[in-house]
Short mmCIF file of C-alpha atoms in Angstrom, two decimals:
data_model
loop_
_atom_site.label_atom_id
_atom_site.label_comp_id
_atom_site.label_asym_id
_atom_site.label_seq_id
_atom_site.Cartn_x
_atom_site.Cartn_y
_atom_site.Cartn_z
CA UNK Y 1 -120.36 112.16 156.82
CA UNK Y 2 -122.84 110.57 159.34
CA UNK Y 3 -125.47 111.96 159.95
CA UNK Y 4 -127.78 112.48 162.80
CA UNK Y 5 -127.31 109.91 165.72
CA UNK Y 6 -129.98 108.93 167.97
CA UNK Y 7 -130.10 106.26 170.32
CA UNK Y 8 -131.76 103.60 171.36
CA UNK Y 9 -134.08 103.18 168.31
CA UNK Y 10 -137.42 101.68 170.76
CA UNK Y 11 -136.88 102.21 174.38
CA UNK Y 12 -139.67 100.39 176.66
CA UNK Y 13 -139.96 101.66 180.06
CA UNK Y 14 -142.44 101.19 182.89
CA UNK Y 15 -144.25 103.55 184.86
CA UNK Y 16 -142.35 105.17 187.43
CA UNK Y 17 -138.70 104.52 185.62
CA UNK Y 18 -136.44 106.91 184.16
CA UNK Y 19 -135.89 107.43 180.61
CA UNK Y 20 -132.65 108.21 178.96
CA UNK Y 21 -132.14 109.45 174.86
CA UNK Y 22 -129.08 110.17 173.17
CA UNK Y 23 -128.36 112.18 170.36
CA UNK Y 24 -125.28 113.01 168.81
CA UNK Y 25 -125.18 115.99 166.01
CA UNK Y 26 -123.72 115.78 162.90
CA UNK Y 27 -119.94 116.28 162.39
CA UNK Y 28 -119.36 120.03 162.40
CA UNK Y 29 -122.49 121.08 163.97
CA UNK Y 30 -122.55 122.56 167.04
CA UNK Y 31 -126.62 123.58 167.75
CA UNK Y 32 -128.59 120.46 168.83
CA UNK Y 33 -132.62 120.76 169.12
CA UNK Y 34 -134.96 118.40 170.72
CA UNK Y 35 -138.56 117.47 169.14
CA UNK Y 36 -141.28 115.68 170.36
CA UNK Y 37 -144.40 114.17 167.91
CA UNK Y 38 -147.35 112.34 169.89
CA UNK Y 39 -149.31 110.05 167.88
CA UNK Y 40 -150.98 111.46 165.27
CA UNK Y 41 -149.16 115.02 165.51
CA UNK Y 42 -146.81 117.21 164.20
CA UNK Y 43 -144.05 117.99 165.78
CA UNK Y 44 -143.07 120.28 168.98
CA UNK Y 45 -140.30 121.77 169.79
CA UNK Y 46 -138.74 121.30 173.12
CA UNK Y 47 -135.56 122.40 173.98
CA UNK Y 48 -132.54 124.13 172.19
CA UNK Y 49 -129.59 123.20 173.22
CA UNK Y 50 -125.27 124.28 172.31
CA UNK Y 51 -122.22 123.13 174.20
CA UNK Y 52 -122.59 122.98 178.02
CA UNK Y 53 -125.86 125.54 177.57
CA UNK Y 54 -129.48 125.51 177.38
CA UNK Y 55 -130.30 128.32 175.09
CA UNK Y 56 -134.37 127.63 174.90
CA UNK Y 57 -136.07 125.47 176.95
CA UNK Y 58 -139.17 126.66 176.77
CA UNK Y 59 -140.76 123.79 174.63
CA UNK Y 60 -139.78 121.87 177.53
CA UNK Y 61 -142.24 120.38 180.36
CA UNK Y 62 -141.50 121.89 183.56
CA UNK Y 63 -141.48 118.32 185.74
CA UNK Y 64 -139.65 115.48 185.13
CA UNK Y 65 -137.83 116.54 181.92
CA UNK Y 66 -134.28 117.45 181.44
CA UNK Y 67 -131.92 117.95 178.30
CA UNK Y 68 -128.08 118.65 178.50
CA UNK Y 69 -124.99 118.53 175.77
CA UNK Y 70 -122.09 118.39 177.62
CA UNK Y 71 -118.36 119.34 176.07
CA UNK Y 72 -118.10 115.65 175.62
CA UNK Y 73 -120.19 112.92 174.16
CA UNK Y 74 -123.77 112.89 173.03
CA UNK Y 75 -126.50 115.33 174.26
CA UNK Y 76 -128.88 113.42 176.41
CA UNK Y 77 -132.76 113.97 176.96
CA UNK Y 78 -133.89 112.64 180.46
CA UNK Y 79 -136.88 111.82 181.81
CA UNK Y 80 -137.76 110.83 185.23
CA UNK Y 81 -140.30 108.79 186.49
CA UNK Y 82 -142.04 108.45 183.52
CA UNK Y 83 -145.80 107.90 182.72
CA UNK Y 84 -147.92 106.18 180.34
CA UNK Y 85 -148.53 110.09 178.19
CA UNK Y 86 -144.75 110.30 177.65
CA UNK Y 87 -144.91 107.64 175.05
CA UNK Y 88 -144.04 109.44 171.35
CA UNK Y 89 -141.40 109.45 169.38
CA UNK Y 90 -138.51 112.01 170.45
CA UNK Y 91 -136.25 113.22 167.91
CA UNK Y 92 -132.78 115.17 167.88
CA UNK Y 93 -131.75 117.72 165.22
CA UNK Y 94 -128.42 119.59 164.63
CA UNK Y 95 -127.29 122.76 162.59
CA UNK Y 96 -124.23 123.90 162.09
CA UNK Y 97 -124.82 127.64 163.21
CA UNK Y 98 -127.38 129.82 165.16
CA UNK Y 99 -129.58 132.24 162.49
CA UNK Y 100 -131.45 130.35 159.11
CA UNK Y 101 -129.82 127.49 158.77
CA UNK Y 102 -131.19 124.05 157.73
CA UNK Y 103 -131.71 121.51 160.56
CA UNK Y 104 -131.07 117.50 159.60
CA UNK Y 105 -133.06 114.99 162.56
CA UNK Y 106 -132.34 112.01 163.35
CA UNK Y 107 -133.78 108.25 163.12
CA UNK Y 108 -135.98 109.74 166.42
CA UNK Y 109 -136.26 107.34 169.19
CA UNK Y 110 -140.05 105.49 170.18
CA UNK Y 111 -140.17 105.83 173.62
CA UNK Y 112 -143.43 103.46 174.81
CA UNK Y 113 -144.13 103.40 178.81
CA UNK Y 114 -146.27 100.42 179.70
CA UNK U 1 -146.62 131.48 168.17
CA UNK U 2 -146.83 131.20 164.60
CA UNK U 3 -149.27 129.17 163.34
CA UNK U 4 -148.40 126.48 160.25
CA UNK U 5 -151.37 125.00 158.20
CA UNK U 6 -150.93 122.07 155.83
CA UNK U 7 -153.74 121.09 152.85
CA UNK U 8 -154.84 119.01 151.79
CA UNK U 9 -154.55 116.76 155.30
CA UNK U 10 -155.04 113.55 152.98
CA UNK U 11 -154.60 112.78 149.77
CA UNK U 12 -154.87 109.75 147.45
CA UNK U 13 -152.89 108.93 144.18
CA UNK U 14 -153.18 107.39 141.59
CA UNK U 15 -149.13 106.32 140.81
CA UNK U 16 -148.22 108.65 137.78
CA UNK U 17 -150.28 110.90 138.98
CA UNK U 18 -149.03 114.77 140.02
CA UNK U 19 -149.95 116.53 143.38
CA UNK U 20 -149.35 120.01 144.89
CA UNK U 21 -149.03 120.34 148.70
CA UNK U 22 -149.68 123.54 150.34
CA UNK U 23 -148.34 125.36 153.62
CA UNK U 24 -149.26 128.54 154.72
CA UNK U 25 -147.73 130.34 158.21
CA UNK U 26 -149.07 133.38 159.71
CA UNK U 27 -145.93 135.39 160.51
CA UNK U 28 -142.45 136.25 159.35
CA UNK U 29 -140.26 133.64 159.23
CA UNK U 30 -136.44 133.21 158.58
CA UNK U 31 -136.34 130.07 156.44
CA UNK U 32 -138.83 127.27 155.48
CA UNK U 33 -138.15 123.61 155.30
CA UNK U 34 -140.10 120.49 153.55
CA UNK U 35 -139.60 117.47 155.34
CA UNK U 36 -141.32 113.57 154.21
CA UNK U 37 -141.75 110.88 156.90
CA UNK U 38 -141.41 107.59 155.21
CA UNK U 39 -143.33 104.83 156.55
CA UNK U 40 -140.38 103.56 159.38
CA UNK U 41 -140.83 106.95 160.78
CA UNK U 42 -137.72 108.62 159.28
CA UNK U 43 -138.10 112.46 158.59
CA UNK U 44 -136.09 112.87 155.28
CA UNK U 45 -135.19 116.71 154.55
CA UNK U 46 -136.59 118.06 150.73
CA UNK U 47 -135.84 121.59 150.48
CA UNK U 48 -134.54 124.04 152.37
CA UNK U 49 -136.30 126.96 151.01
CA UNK U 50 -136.92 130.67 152.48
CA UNK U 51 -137.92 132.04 149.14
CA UNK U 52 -137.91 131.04 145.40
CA UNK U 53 -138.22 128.01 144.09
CA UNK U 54 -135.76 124.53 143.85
CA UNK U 55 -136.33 121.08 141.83
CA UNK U 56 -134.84 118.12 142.76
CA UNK U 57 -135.67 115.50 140.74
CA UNK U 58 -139.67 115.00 140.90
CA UNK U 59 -140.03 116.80 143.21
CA UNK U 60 -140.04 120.82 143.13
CA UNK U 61 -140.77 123.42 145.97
CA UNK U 62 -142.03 127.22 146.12
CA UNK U 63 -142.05 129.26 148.61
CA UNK U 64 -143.46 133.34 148.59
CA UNK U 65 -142.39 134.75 151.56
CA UNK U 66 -144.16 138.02 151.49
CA UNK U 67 -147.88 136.12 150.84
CA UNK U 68 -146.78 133.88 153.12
CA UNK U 69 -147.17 130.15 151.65
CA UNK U 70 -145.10 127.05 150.35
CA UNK U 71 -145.96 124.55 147.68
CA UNK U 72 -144.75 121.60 147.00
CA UNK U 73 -144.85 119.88 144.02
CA UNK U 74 -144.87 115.79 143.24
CA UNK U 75 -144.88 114.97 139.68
CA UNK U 76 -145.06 111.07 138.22
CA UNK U 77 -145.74 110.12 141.94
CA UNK U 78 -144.40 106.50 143.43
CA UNK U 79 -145.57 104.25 145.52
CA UNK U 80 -142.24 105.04 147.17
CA UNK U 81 -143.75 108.66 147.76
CA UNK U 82 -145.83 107.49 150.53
CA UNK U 83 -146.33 109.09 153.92
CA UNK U 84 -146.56 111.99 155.25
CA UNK U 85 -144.84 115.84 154.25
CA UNK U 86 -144.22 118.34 156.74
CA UNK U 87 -143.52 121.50 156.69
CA UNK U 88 -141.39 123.38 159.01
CA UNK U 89 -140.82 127.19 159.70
CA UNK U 90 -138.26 128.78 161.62
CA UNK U 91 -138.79 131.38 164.23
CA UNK U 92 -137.23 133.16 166.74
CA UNK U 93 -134.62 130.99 168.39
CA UNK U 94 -133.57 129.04 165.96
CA UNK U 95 -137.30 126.98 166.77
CA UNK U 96 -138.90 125.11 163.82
CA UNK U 97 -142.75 124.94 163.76
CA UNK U 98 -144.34 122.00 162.24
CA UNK U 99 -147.75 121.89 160.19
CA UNK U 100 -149.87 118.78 161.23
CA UNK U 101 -148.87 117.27 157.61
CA UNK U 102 -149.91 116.07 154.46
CA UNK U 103 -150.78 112.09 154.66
CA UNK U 104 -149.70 111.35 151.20
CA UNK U 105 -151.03 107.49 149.78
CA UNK U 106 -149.82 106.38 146.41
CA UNK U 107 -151.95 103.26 145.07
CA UNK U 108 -150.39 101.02 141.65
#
């Protein structure tokens, strides 16, 4: 059973470009969570995510950041026009319900804007 | 929001050496979960623990609800044991709150 997806691994962008992660859940799991940890940090939720809806996106900046799960294929975090304080690493989690259930991340993905 | 605090923030070992790792949250919460962060940056899950406690292997985990507070436990510590422990409550929707972590170093 794989586990937590997440890809790319590194993604280098410049100033100005967009961003793109991708994160697919674990077989079975249908709740998909977004996390972001800045250097030296913890990490921070931003966005909660199920098929085709945003359930809480209140971790979530309100420019330039998006998040989505479609019916098909990976859930994808997007940013646009990125800048130098978006660099951290970004990491997906999935559960297989709503309630108190445990939540398995991924690899993450190091997002550095230069 | 809730608030999660992690002590010791460092720690040093001495391999073969035991350690106890403590998390404490200010509110009701509907489960707990230990996380370490090897060195590559990989956030391994430990225990998945609202209340009581679980072993597995070395490593053993508390948590009292009511008083509010986790432990964890490292016994015979490895070099391999390295980096840094998190712990995580959930709240609310479904939304895990981290603790700034425990930087864990085990010397030979």
């Amino acid at each position: 059973n794989a586990g937590v997806m997440q890809n790319p691994r590194h993604l280098v962008r410049r100033r100005g470009q967009e961003a793109r992660l991708r994160c697919s859940p674990m077989k079975g799991h249908s709740h998909v969570y977004w996390y972001r940890q800045l250097p030296e940090e913890g990490l921070k939720f931003m966005v909660y995510l199920q098929k085709e809806n945003i359930i809480d996106e209140s971790g979530m900046p309100k420019e330039r950041f998006s998040a989505e799960f479609p019916k098909e294929g990976p859930s994808i975090l997007r940013i646009q026009q990125v800048v130098r304080g978006d660099s951290a690493a970004y990491f997906c989690a999935s559960s297989p319900s709503s309630g108190s259930t445990e939540a398995f991340f991924g690899q993450g993905t190091r997002l550095t804007v230069v | 929001g809730i608030q999660v605090e992690q002590s010791p923030p460092d720690l040093i070992l001495q391999e073969g050496a035991n350690s106890t790792l403590r998390c404490n949250f200010s509110d009701s919460v509907n489960n707990l979960q230990w996380f370490h962060q090897n060195p590559w940056g990989q956030l391994i899950n430990l225990f998945y623990i609202p209340s009581g406690t679980k072993q597995n292997g070395r490593l053993s985990a508390t948590t009292v609800a009511t008083e509010r507070y986790s432990l964890l436990y490292i016994s015979s510590s490895q070099t391999t044991d390295s980096g840094v422990y998190f712990c995580a409550v959930m709240y609310g929707n479904n939304r895990l709150a981290f603790g700034k972590g425990n930087q864990v170093v085990v010397i030979p």
